[in-house]
Coordinates of C-alpha atoms and ligand atoms in Angstrom, one line a residue:
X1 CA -9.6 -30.1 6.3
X2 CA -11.0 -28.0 9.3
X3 CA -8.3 -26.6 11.6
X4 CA -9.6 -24.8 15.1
X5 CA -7.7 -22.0 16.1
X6 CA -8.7 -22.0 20.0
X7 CA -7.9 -19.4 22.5
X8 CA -7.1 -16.4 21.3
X9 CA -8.6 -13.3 21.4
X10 CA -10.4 -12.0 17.7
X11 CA -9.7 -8.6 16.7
X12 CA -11.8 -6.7 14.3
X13 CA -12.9 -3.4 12.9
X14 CA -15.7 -3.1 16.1
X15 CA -12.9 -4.3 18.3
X16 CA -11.0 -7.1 20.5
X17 CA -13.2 -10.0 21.9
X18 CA -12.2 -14.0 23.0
X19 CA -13.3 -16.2 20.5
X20 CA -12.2 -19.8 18.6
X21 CA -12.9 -19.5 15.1
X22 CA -13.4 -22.6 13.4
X23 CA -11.7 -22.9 9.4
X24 CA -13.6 -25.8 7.0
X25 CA -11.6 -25.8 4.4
X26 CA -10.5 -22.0 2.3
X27 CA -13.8 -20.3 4.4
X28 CA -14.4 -19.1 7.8
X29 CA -17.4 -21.5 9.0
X30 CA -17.9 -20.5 12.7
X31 CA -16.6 -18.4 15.7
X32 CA -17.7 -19.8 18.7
X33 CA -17.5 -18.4 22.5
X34 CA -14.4 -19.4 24.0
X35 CA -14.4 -23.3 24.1
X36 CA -17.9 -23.8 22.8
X37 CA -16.4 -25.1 19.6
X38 CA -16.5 -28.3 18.9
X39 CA -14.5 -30.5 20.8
X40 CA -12.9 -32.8 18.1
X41 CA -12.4 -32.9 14.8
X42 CA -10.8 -30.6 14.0
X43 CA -6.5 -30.0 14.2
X44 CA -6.2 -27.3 16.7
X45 CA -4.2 -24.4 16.6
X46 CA -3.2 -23.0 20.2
X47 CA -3.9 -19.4 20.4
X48 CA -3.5 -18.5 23.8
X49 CA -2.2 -15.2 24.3
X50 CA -2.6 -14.2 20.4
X51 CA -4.6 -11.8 18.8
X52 CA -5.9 -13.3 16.3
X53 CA -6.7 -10.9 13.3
X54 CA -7.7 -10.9 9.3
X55 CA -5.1 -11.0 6.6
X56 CA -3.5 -7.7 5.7
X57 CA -4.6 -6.2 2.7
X58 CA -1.7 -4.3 0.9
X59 CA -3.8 -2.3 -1.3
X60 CA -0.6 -0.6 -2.6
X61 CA 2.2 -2.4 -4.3
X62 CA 4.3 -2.4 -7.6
X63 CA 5.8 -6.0 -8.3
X64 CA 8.8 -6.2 -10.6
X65 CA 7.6 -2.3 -12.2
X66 CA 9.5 -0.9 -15.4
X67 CA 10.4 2.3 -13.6
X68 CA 13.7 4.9 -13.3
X69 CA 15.6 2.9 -16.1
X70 CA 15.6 -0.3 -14.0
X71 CA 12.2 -2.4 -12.4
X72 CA 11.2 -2.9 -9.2
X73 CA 13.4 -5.7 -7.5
X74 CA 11.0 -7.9 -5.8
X75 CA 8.7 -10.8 -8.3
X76 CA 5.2 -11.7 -7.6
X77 CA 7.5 -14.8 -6.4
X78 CA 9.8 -12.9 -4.0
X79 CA 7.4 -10.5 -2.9
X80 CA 4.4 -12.5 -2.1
X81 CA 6.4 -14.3 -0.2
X82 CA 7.7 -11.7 2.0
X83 CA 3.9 -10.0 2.4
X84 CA 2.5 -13.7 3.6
X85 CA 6.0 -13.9 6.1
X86 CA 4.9 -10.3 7.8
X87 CA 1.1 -11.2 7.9
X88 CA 0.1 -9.8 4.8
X89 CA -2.4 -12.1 2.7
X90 CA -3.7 -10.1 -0.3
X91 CA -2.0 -7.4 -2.0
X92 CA -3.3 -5.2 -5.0
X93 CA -0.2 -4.7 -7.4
X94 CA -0.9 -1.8 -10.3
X95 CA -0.7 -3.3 -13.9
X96 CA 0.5 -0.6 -16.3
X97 CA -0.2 1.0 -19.3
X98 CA 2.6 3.4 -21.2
X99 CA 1.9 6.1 -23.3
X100 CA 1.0 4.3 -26.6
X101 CA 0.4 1.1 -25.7
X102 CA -3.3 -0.6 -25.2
X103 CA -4.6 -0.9 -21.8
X104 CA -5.3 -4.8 -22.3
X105 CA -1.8 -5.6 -23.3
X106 CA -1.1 -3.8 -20.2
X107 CA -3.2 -5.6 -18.2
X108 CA -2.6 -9.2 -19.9
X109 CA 1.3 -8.6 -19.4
X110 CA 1.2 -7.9 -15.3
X111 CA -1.4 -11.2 -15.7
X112 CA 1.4 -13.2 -17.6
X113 CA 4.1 -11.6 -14.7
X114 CA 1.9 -12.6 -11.8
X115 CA 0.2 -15.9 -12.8
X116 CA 1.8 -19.2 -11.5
X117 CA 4.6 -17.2 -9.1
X118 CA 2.3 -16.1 -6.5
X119 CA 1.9 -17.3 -3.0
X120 CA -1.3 -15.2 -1.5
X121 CA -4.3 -13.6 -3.3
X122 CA -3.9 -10.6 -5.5
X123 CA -6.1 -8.2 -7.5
X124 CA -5.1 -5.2 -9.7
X125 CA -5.7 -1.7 -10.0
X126 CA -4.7 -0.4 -13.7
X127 CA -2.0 2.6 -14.1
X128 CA -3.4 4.8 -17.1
X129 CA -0.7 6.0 -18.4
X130 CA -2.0 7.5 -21.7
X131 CA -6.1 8.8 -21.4
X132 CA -7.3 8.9 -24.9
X133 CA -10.5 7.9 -26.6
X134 CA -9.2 3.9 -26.4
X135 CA -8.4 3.8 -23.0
X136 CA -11.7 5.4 -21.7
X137 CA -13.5 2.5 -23.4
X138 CA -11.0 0.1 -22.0
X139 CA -11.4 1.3 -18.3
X140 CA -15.5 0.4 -18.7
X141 CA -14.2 -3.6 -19.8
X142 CA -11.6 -3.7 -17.1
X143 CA -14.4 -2.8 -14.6
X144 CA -17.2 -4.9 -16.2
X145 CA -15.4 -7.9 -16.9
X146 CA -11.5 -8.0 -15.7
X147 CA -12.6 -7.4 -12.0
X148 CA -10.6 -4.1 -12.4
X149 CA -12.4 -1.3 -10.5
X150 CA -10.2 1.0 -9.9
X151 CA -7.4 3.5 -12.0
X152 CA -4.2 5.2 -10.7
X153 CA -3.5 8.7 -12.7
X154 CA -0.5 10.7 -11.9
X155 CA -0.1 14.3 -11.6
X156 CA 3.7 13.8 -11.3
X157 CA 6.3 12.8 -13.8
X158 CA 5.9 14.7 -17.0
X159 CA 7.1 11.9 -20.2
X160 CA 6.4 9.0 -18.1
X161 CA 3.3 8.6 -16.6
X162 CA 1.9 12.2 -16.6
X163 CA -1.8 12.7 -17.2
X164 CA -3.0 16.5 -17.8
X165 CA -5.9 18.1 -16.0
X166 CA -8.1 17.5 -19.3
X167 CA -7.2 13.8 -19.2
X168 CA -7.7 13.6 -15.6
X169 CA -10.9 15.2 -16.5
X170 CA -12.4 12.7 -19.4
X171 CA -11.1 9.7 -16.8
X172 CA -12.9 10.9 -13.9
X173 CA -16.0 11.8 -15.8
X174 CA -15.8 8.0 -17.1
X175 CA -15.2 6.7 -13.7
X176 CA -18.4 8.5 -12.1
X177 CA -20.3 6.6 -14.8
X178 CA -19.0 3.0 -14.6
X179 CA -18.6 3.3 -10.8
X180 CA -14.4 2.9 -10.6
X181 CA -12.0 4.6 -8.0
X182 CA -9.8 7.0 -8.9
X183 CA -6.6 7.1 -7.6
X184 CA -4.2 9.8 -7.9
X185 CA -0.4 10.6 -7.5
X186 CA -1.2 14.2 -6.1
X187 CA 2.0 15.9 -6.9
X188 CA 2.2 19.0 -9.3
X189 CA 5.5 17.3 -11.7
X190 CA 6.5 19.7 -14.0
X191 CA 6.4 23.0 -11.0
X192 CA 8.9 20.1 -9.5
X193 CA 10.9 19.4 -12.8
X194 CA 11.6 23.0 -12.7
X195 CA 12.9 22.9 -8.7
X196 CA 14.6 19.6 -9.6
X197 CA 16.5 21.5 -12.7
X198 CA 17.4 24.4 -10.8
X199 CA 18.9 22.6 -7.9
X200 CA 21.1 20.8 -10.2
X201 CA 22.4 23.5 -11.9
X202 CA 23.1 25.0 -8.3
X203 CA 25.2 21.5 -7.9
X204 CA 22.5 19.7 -5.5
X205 CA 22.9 16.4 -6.3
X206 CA 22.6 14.4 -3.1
X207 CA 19.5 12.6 -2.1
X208 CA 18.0 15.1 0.3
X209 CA 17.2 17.3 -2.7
X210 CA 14.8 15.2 -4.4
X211 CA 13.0 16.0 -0.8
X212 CA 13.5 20.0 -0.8
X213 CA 12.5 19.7 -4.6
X214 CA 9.4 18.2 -3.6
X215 CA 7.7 20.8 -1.4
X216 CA 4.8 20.0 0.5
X217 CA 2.9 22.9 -0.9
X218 CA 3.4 21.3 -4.8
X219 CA 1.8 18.4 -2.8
X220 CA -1.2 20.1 -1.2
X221 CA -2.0 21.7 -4.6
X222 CA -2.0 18.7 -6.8
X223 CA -4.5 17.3 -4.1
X224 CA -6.3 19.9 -4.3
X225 CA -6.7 20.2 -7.7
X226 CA -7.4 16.7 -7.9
X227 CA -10.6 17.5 -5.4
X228 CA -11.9 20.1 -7.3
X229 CA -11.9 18.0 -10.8
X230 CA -13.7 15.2 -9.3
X231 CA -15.9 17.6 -7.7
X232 CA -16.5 18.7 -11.9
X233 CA -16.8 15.2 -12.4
X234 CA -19.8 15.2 -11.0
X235 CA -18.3 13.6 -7.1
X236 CA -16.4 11.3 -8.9
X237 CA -14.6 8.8 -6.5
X238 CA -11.0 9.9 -5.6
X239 CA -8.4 8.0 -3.7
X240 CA -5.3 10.2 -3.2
X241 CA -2.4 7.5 -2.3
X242 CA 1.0 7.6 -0.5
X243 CA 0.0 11.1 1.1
X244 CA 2.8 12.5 3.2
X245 CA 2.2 16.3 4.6
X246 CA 0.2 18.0 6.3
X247 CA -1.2 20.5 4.0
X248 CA -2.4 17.5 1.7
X249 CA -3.9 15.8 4.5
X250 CA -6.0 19.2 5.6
X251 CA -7.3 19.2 1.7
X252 CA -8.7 15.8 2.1
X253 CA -9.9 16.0 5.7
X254 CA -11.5 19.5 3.7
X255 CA -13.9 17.6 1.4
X256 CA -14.7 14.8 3.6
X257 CA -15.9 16.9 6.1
X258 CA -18.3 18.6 2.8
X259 CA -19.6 14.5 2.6
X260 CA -17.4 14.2 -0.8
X261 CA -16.4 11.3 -2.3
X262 CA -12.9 11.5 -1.3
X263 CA -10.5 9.0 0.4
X264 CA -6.8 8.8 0.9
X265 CA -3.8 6.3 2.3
X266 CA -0.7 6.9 3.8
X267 CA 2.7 4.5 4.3
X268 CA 4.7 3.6 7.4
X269 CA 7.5 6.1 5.9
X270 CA 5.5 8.9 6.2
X271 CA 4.4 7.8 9.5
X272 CA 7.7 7.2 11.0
X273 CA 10.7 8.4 8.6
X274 CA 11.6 12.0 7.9
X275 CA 13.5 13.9 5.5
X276 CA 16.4 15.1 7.9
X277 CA 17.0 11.7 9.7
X278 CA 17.0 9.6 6.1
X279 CA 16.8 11.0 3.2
X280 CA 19.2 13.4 4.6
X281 CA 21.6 10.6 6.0
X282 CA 25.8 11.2 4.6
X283 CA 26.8 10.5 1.4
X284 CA 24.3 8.3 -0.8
X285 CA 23.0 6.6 2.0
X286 CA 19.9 8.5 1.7
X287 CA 19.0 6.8 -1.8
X288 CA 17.3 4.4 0.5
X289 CA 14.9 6.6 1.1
X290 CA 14.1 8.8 -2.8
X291 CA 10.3 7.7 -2.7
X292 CA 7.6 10.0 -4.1
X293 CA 5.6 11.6 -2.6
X294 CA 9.2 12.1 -0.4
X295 CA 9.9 11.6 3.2
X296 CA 8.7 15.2 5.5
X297 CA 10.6 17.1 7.6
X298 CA 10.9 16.0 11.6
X299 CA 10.5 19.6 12.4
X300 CA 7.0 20.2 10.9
X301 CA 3.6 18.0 12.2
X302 CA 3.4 16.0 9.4
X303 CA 3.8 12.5 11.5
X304 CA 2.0 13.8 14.0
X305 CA -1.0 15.0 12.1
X306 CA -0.5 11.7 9.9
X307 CA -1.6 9.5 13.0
X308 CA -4.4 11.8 14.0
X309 CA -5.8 11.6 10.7
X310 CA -5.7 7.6 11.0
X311 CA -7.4 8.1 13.8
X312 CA -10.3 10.3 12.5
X313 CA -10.9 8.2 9.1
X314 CA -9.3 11.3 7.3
X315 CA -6.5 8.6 6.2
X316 CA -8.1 5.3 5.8
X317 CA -6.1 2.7 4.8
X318 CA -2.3 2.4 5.3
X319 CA -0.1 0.7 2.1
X320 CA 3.4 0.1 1.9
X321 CA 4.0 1.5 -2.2
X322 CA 6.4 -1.5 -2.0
X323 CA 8.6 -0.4 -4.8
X324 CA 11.9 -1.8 -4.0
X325 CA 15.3 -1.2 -5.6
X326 CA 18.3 -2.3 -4.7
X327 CA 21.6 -0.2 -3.9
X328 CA 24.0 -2.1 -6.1
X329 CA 23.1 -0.9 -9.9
X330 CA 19.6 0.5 -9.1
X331 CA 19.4 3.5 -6.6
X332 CA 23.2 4.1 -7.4
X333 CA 21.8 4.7 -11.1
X334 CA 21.5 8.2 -9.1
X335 CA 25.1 8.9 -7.9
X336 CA 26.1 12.6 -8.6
X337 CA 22.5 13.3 -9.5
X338 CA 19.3 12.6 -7.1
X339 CA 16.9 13.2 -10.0
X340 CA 18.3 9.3 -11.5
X341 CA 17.4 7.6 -8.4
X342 CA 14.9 5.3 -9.1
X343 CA 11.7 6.0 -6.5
X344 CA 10.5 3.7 -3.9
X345 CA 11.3 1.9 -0.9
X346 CA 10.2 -1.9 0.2
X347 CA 8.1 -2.7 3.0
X348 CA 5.7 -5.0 2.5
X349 CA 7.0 -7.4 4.7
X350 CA 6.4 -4.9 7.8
X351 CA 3.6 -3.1 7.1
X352 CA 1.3 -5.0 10.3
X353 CA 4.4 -4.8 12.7
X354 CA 4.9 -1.5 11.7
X355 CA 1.4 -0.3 12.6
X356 CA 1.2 -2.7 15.5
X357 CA 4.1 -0.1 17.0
X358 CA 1.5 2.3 16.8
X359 CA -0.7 0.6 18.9
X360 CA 2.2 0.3 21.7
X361 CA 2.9 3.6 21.3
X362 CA -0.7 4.8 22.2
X363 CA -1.3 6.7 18.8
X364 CA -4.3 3.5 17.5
X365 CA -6.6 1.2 18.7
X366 CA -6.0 -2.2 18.4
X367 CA -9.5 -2.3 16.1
X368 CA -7.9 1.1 13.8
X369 CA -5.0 -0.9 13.0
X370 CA -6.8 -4.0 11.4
X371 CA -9.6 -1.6 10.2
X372 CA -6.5 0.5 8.2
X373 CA -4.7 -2.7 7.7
X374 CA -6.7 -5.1 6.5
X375 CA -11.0 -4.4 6.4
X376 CA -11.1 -0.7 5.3
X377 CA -8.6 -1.5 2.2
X378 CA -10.8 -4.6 1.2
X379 CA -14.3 -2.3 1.2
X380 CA -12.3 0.4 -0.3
X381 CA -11.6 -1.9 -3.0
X382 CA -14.1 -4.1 -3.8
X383 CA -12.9 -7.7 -1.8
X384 CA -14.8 -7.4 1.0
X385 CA -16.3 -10.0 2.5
X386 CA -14.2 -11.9 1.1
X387 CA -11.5 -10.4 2.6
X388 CA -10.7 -8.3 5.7
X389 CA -12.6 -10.1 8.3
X390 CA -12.9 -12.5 10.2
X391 CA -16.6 -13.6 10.1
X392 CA -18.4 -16.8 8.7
X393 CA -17.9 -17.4 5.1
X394 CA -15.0 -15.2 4.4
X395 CA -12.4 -16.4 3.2
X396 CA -9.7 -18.5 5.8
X397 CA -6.4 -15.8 5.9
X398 CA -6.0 -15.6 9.2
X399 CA -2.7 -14.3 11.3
X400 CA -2.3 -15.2 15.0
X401 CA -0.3 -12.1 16.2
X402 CA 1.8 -12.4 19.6
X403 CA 2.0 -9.3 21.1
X404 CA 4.5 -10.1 23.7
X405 CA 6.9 -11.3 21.3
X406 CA 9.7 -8.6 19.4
X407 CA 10.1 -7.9 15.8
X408 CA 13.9 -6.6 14.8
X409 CA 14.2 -5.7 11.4
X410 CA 17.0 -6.6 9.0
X411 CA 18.4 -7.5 6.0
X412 CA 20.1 -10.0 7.1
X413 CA 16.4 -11.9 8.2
X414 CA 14.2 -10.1 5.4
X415 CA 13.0 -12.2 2.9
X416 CA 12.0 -9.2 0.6
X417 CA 14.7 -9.0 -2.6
X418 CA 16.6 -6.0 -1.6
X419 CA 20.2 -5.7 -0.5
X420 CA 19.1 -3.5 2.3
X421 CA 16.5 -2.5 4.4
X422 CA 14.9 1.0 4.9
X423 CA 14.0 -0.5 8.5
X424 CA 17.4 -1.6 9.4
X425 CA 17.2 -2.4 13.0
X426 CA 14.3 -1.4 14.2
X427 CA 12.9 -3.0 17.0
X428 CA 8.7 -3.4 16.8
X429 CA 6.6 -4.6 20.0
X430 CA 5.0 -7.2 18.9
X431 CA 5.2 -10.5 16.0
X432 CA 3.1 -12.4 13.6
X433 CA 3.5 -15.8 14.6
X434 CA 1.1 -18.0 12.2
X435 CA -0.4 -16.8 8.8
X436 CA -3.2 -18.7 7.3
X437 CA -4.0 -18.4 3.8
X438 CA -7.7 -19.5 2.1
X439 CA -7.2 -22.3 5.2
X440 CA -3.6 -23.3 4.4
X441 CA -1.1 -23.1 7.3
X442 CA 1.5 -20.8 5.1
X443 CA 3.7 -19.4 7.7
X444 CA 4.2 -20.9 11.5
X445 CA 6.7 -19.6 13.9
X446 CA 9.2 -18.2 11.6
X447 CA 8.6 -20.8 9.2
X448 CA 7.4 -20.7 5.8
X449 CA 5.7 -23.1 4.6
X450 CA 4.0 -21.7 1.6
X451 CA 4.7 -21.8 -2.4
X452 CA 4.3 -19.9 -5.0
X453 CA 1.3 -20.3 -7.6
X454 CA -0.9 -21.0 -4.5
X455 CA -2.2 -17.4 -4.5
X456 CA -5.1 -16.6 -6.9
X457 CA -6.4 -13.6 -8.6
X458 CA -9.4 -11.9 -6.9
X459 CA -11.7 -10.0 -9.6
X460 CA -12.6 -7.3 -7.5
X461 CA -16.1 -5.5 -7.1
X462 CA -17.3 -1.7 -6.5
X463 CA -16.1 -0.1 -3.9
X464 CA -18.4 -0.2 -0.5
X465 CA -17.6 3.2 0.4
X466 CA -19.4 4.8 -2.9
X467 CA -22.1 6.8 -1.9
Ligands
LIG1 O1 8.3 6.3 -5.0 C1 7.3 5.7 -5.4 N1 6.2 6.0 -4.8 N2 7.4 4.7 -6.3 C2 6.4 3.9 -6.8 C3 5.6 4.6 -7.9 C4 4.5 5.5 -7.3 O2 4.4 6.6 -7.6 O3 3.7 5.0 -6.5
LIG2 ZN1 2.5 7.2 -7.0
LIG3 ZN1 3.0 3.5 -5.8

């Protein structure tokens, strides 16, 4: 079926022009000059008025994850869902592996979780949770034939998913020889087990602490550290996610400005949430918030320097970490002590309105936000063509965005499975008014019209970026 989507005006990572673009099926076939398309055929899609941009890539997300003594509360069901509703059309979700267990059986279990449920196109990154002589050789298979091409280590939590400096070592070293991304949790865990252990015993139990327990310096020096072992690793590839501060950020903008190998993301949290005005909120209420890295203090830069660095390429690619838990027996697993909360907030719903403020605001182009939305996080991982943009033979996820309509954020209109919202009332300039998937019509004016098991798995290639 061939669908026209006439009169809008194309955004992409070069910038805003008036175009049709015609869809043959799943693929992009043509964009014609306004009205040069053909004449019938086709069923046309009005866009007058609309931007009409690529598919967001959520290059950050953890589906249903084991983590905090409860799992995430969004399925590949529930959560795909809510991504295609807020213009969202692939997301990369991070299989596991625990200490002790074999990377494949990692792999084949988020395979078995996501298979059948989802309703847009997903890839994987791998979490190695245990580097040892097995899981080296496994990360070489996952790239050359599980379309696996990049690794998340952490440098945080110490008995769960900690990696030492000598496994972070062997896995970058491997990386720079098959090609793979690294990605690394830059935050220095066991100097913050020992603030976390200390503020408890002082009686700081409330859920600003696991903020002021997390300094930005212990932030700043994991990423650091993280540059100077790939940088051993012969310039392996690094990919420092969900950075929050300032001090991090001027590590990162540090070695790209030496030509290194080095990227980084940040989330809308970071961008517009702070540690005083959330995490800080009375009582518990600031559970919401316990993510790591944690929400930064309104009274440093950080959300200034945050934008600018989107706006330089230091930060290239915005995720949400959708990690969602709800209040009722999840974050409250944390009452009376902050260290129990379980981490993460959800947003994958919001993450293009969210950014799309920014453009209102004056802080990004309309071409930044779908190059850190949608075409910079599908080179930086391996989808692109395919995904990302809107040219001739990509694939057909389209979203028609109407910037004169308003977005107000809820839980009582979210569809992401959570019994709140980190967002609650917030009012956005802007809304995403049709969503096309591979050429299917999944989402029209507020209705959905998608279903789950429609989304495939994209195997994903080399990063573009890799020099
Ligand atoms: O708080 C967070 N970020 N939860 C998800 C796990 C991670 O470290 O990305
Ligand atoms: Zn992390
Ligand atoms: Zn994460």
């Amino acid at each position: 079926m061939s669908i026209l989507i006439k009169g809008g005006t194309v955004v992409g990572p070069s910038g805003a022009y008036p175009a049709d673009v015609l869809v043959d099926g799943e693929t992009i076939a043509a964009i014609f000059a306004p009205g040069q398309g053909p004449a019938d055929g086709p069923e046309v899609i009005d866009a007058t008025g609309k931007y009409v941009i690529p598919g967001g890539v959520d290059a950050h997300t953890h589906m249903q994850l084991p983590f905090g003594g409860t799992a995430a509360s969004d399925t590949f069901d529930t959560g795909t869902r809510a991504a295609a509703i807020g213009g969202t059309t692939t997301i990369i979700d991070f299989a596991v592996q625990r200490y002790g267990e074999v990377v494949q059986d990692g792999l084949a279990a988020w395979h078995a979780k996501a298979d059948g449920n989802c309703h847009i196109d997903y890839g994987f990154h791998m979490i190695l949770g245990g580097v040892d002589d097995d899981a080296l050789k496994a990360m070489d298979q996952l790239v050359s034939t599980e379309g696996i091409t990049s690794f998340k280590l952490f440098m945080a939590y110490p008995g769960v998913f900690y990696s030492d400096d000598g496994q972070i070592l062997r896995a970058m070293q491997k990386a720079r020889d098959n090609g793979a991304m690294i990605m690394m949790h830059a935050e220095n865990g066991p100097a913050i087990d020992v603030l976390v252990k200390q503020a408890l015993e002082r009686g700081e139990t409330d859920p600003i602490h696991h903020g002021l327990t997390r300094p930005q310096e212990l932030e700043a020096e994991a990423t650091s550290r993280a540059i100077w072992l790939a940088g051993v690793a012969a310039d392996c590839p690094l990919y420092i996610v969900h950075l929050s501060a300032s001090k991090a950020l001027e590590q990162v903008k540090a070695a790209r400005d030496l030509g290194r190998n080095v990227f980084a993301e940040t989330c809308p949290q970071y961008l517009y949430l702070t540690l005083e005005d959330q995490l800080g909120a009375p009582g518990f209420e600031g559970a919401k918030w316990v993510c790591s890295t944690p929400l930064r203090s309104k009274h440093e830069s950080h959300r200034a320097d945050l934008w600018q660095g989107l706006r330089t390429n230091d930060l290239s690619v915005v995720s949400t970490d959708h990690c969602p838990f709800c209040m009722k027996d999840q974050k409250e697993l944390g009452r009376g002590d902050f260290s129990k909360i379980p981490n993460g907030i959800g947003s994958v719903e919001h993450r293009v309105d969210l950014l799309y403020q920014g453009v209102v605001d004056g802080k990004l182009s309309l071409a930044r936000w779908v190059e850190t939305i949608a075409t910079t996080p599908a080179r930086m991982f391996g989808m692109y063509p395919r995904k990302g943009i809107i040219a001739p033979g990509s694939d057909a996820d389209i979203v028609l965005y109407d910037p004169n309509a308003r977005t107000r954020i809820s839980v009582e209109t979210h569809h992401m499975n959570m019994d709140h919202s980190a967002w609650e009332g917030w009012e956005i300039d802007g809304k995403v008014d049709t969503v096309l998937s591979r050429g299917e019509v999944i989402s029209r004016g507020g209705e959905y019209t998608g279903r789950a098991g429609r989304g495939k798995y994209v195997p994903r290639a080399l990063s573009d970026y890799l020099l």
